[in-house]
Amino acid sequence: MVSDIATASGEQSRGVAQINVAIGEVAKSALSTSQQAEELAASAAEMQAATQSMLAEVGRFTLRRDEPMRAPEMAMSGLPAELMAQIQALILQQTAQSASPAVKGSSNRDGRGYGSF
């Protein structure tokens, strides 16, 4: 009976040792995961800052519209053709007057040498 107790005690001792090893592995994994999460958070913050910087740089540029803006579609199917032609001519005249001509010369206003970019 004493030998059975000694055998069982030895088995329990080995089981506890295996549990300790497993807990150590879980702790290492948790630490690694924590470090990776911190690195990801730092990378995300860097990407956010880079994105904001790029948006600020791109926001300096404006595009000229080459097409005249169209009036919103309305239910004008009941209007006479002559009145529709007058409305279209008026809209074209207004958009032609408001169109800005292209400016010749350098558009490099910030002085950092992006004019030839």
C-alpha positions as a Markdown table, in Angstrom:
| # | Residue | x | y | z |
|---|---|---|---|---|
| 1 | Met | 0.0 | 0.0 | 0.0 |
| 2 | Val | 2.9 | 2.4 | 0.8 |
| 3 | Ser | 4.4 | 1.6 | -2.6 |
| 4 | Asp | 1.1 | 2.4 | -4.3 |
| 5 | Ile | 1.0 | 5.8 | -2.5 |
| 6 | Ala | 4.6 | 6.5 | -3.5 |
| 7 | Thr | 3.8 | 5.6 | -7.1 |
| 8 | Ala | 0.6 | 7.8 | -7.1 |
| 9 | Ser | 2.6 | 10.6 | -5.5 |
| 10 | Gly | 5.3 | 10.4 | -8.2 |
| 11 | Glu | 2.6 | 10.5 | -10.9 |
| 12 | Gln | 1.0 | 13.5 | -9.3 |
| 13 | Ser | 4.4 | 15.2 | -9.1 |
| 14 | Arg | 5.0 | 14.6 | -12.8 |
| 15 | Gly | 1.5 | 15.9 | -13.6 |
| 16 | Val | 2.2 | 19.1 | -11.6 |
| 17 | Ala | 5.5 | 19.5 | -13.4 |
| 18 | Gln | 3.7 | 19.2 | -16.8 |
| 19 | Ile | 1.0 | 21.7 | -15.7 |
| 20 | Asn | 3.8 | 24.1 | -14.6 |
| 21 | Val | 5.4 | 23.8 | -18.1 |
| 22 | Ala | 2.1 | 24.3 | -19.8 |
| 23 | Ile | 1.3 | 27.4 | -17.6 |
| 24 | Gly | 4.8 | 28.8 | -18.5 |
| 25 | Glu | 4.0 | 28.3 | -22.2 |
| 26 | Val | 0.7 | 30.1 | -21.8 |
| 27 | Ala | 2.4 | 32.9 | -20.0 |
| 28 | Lys | 5.0 | 33.2 | -22.8 |
| 29 | Ser | 2.3 | 33.2 | -25.4 |
| 30 | Ala | 0.3 | 35.9 | -23.5 |
| 31 | Leu | 3.4 | 38.1 | -23.3 |
| 32 | Ser | 4.1 | 37.7 | -27.0 |
| 33 | Thr | 0.5 | 38.5 | -27.8 |
| 34 | Ser | 0.7 | 41.6 | -25.6 |
| 35 | Gln | 3.9 | 42.8 | -27.3 |
| 36 | Gln | 2.4 | 42.2 | -30.7 |
| 37 | Ala | -0.7 | 44.2 | -29.8 |
| 38 | Glu | 1.5 | 47.1 | -28.6 |
| 39 | Glu | 3.5 | 47.0 | -31.9 |
| 40 | Leu | 0.3 | 46.9 | -33.9 |
| 41 | Ala | -1.1 | 49.9 | -32.0 |
| 42 | Ala | 2.1 | 51.8 | -32.6 |
| 43 | Ser | 2.0 | 50.9 | -36.3 |
| 44 | Ala | -1.6 | 52.0 | -36.5 |
| 45 | Ala | -0.8 | 55.3 | -34.9 |
| 46 | Glu | 2.0 | 55.9 | -37.3 |
| 47 | Met | -0.2 | 55.0 | -40.3 |
| 48 | Gln | -2.9 | 57.4 | -39.0 |
| 49 | Ala | -0.3 | 60.2 | -38.7 |
| 50 | Ala | 1.0 | 59.4 | -42.2 |
| 51 | Thr | -2.6 | 59.4 | -43.6 |
| 52 | Gln | -3.3 | 62.8 | -42.0 |
| 53 | Ser | -0.1 | 64.2 | -43.5 |
| 54 | Met | -0.9 | 62.8 | -46.9 |
| 55 | Leu | -4.5 | 64.2 | -46.7 |
| 56 | Ala | -3.1 | 67.6 | -45.9 |
| 57 | Glu | -0.6 | 67.4 | -48.8 |
| 58 | Val | -3.3 | 66.2 | -51.3 |
| 59 | Gly | -5.8 | 68.8 | -49.9 |
| 60 | Arg | -3.6 | 71.6 | -51.4 |
| 61 | Phe | -4.5 | 70.5 | -54.9 |
| 62 | Thr | -7.7 | 71.5 | -56.7 |
| 63 | Leu | -9.0 | 70.3 | -60.0 |
| 64 | Arg | -10.6 | 72.5 | -62.6 |
| 65 | Arg | -13.8 | 71.3 | -64.0 |
| 66 | Asp | -13.7 | 70.8 | -67.8 |
| 67 | Glu | -17.4 | 69.9 | -68.2 |
| 68 | Pro | -20.1 | 72.4 | -67.5 |
| 69 | Met | -22.2 | 71.5 | -64.5 |
| 70 | Arg | -25.6 | 70.1 | -65.5 |
| 71 | Ala | -28.8 | 71.3 | -63.9 |
| 72 | Pro | -30.5 | 68.7 | -61.7 |
| 73 | Glu | -33.0 | 66.5 | -63.5 |
| 74 | Met | -36.5 | 67.8 | -62.9 |
| 75 | Ala | -39.9 | 66.7 | -64.3 |
| 76 | Met | -39.9 | 69.0 | -67.3 |
| 77 | Ser | -41.6 | 66.6 | -69.7 |
| 78 | Gly | -44.7 | 68.9 | -69.8 |
| 79 | Leu | -42.8 | 72.0 | -71.0 |
| 80 | Pro | -43.1 | 73.1 | -74.6 |
| 81 | Ala | -40.0 | 72.5 | -76.7 |
| 82 | Glu | -39.4 | 76.2 | -77.3 |
| 83 | Leu | -39.3 | 76.9 | -73.6 |
| 84 | Met | -36.9 | 73.9 | -73.0 |
| 85 | Ala | -34.6 | 75.3 | -75.7 |
| 86 | Gln | -34.6 | 78.7 | -74.0 |
| 87 | Ile | -33.8 | 77.2 | -70.6 |
| 88 | Gln | -31.0 | 75.1 | -72.1 |
| 89 | Ala | -29.5 | 78.1 | -73.8 |
| 90 | Leu | -29.7 | 80.1 | -70.6 |
| 91 | Ile | -28.0 | 77.4 | -68.6 |
| 92 | Leu | -25.2 | 77.0 | -71.2 |
| 93 | Gln | -24.7 | 80.8 | -71.2 |
| 94 | Gln | -24.4 | 80.9 | -67.4 |
| 95 | Thr | -22.0 | 78.0 | -67.3 |
| 96 | Ala | -19.8 | 79.5 | -70.1 |
| 97 | Gln | -19.6 | 82.8 | -68.2 |
| 98 | Ser | -18.6 | 81.2 | -64.9 |
| 99 | Ala | -16.0 | 78.9 | -66.4 |
| 100 | Ser | -12.5 | 80.0 | -65.4 |
| 101 | Pro | -9.8 | 79.9 | -68.0 |
| 102 | Ala | -6.7 | 77.8 | -67.4 |
| 103 | Val | -3.8 | 79.8 | -65.9 |
| 104 | Lys | -0.5 | 79.6 | -67.6 |
| 105 | Gly | 2.7 | 79.6 | -65.5 |
| 106 | Ser | 4.0 | 77.8 | -62.5 |
| 107 | Ser | 1.6 | 76.3 | -60.0 |
| 108 | Asn | 4.4 | 75.5 | -57.5 |
| 109 | Arg | 3.2 | 77.8 | -54.7 |
| 110 | Asp | 4.9 | 76.1 | -51.8 |
| 111 | Gly | 8.4 | 76.5 | -52.9 |
| 112 | Arg | 9.5 | 72.9 | -52.2 |
| 113 | Gly | 10.2 | 72.0 | -55.7 |
| 114 | Tyr | 7.0 | 69.9 | -56.5 |
| 115 | Gly | 6.3 | 72.0 | -59.6 |
| 116 | Ser | 7.8 | 69.4 | -61.9 |
| 117 | Phe | 6.3 | 66.5 | -60.0 |
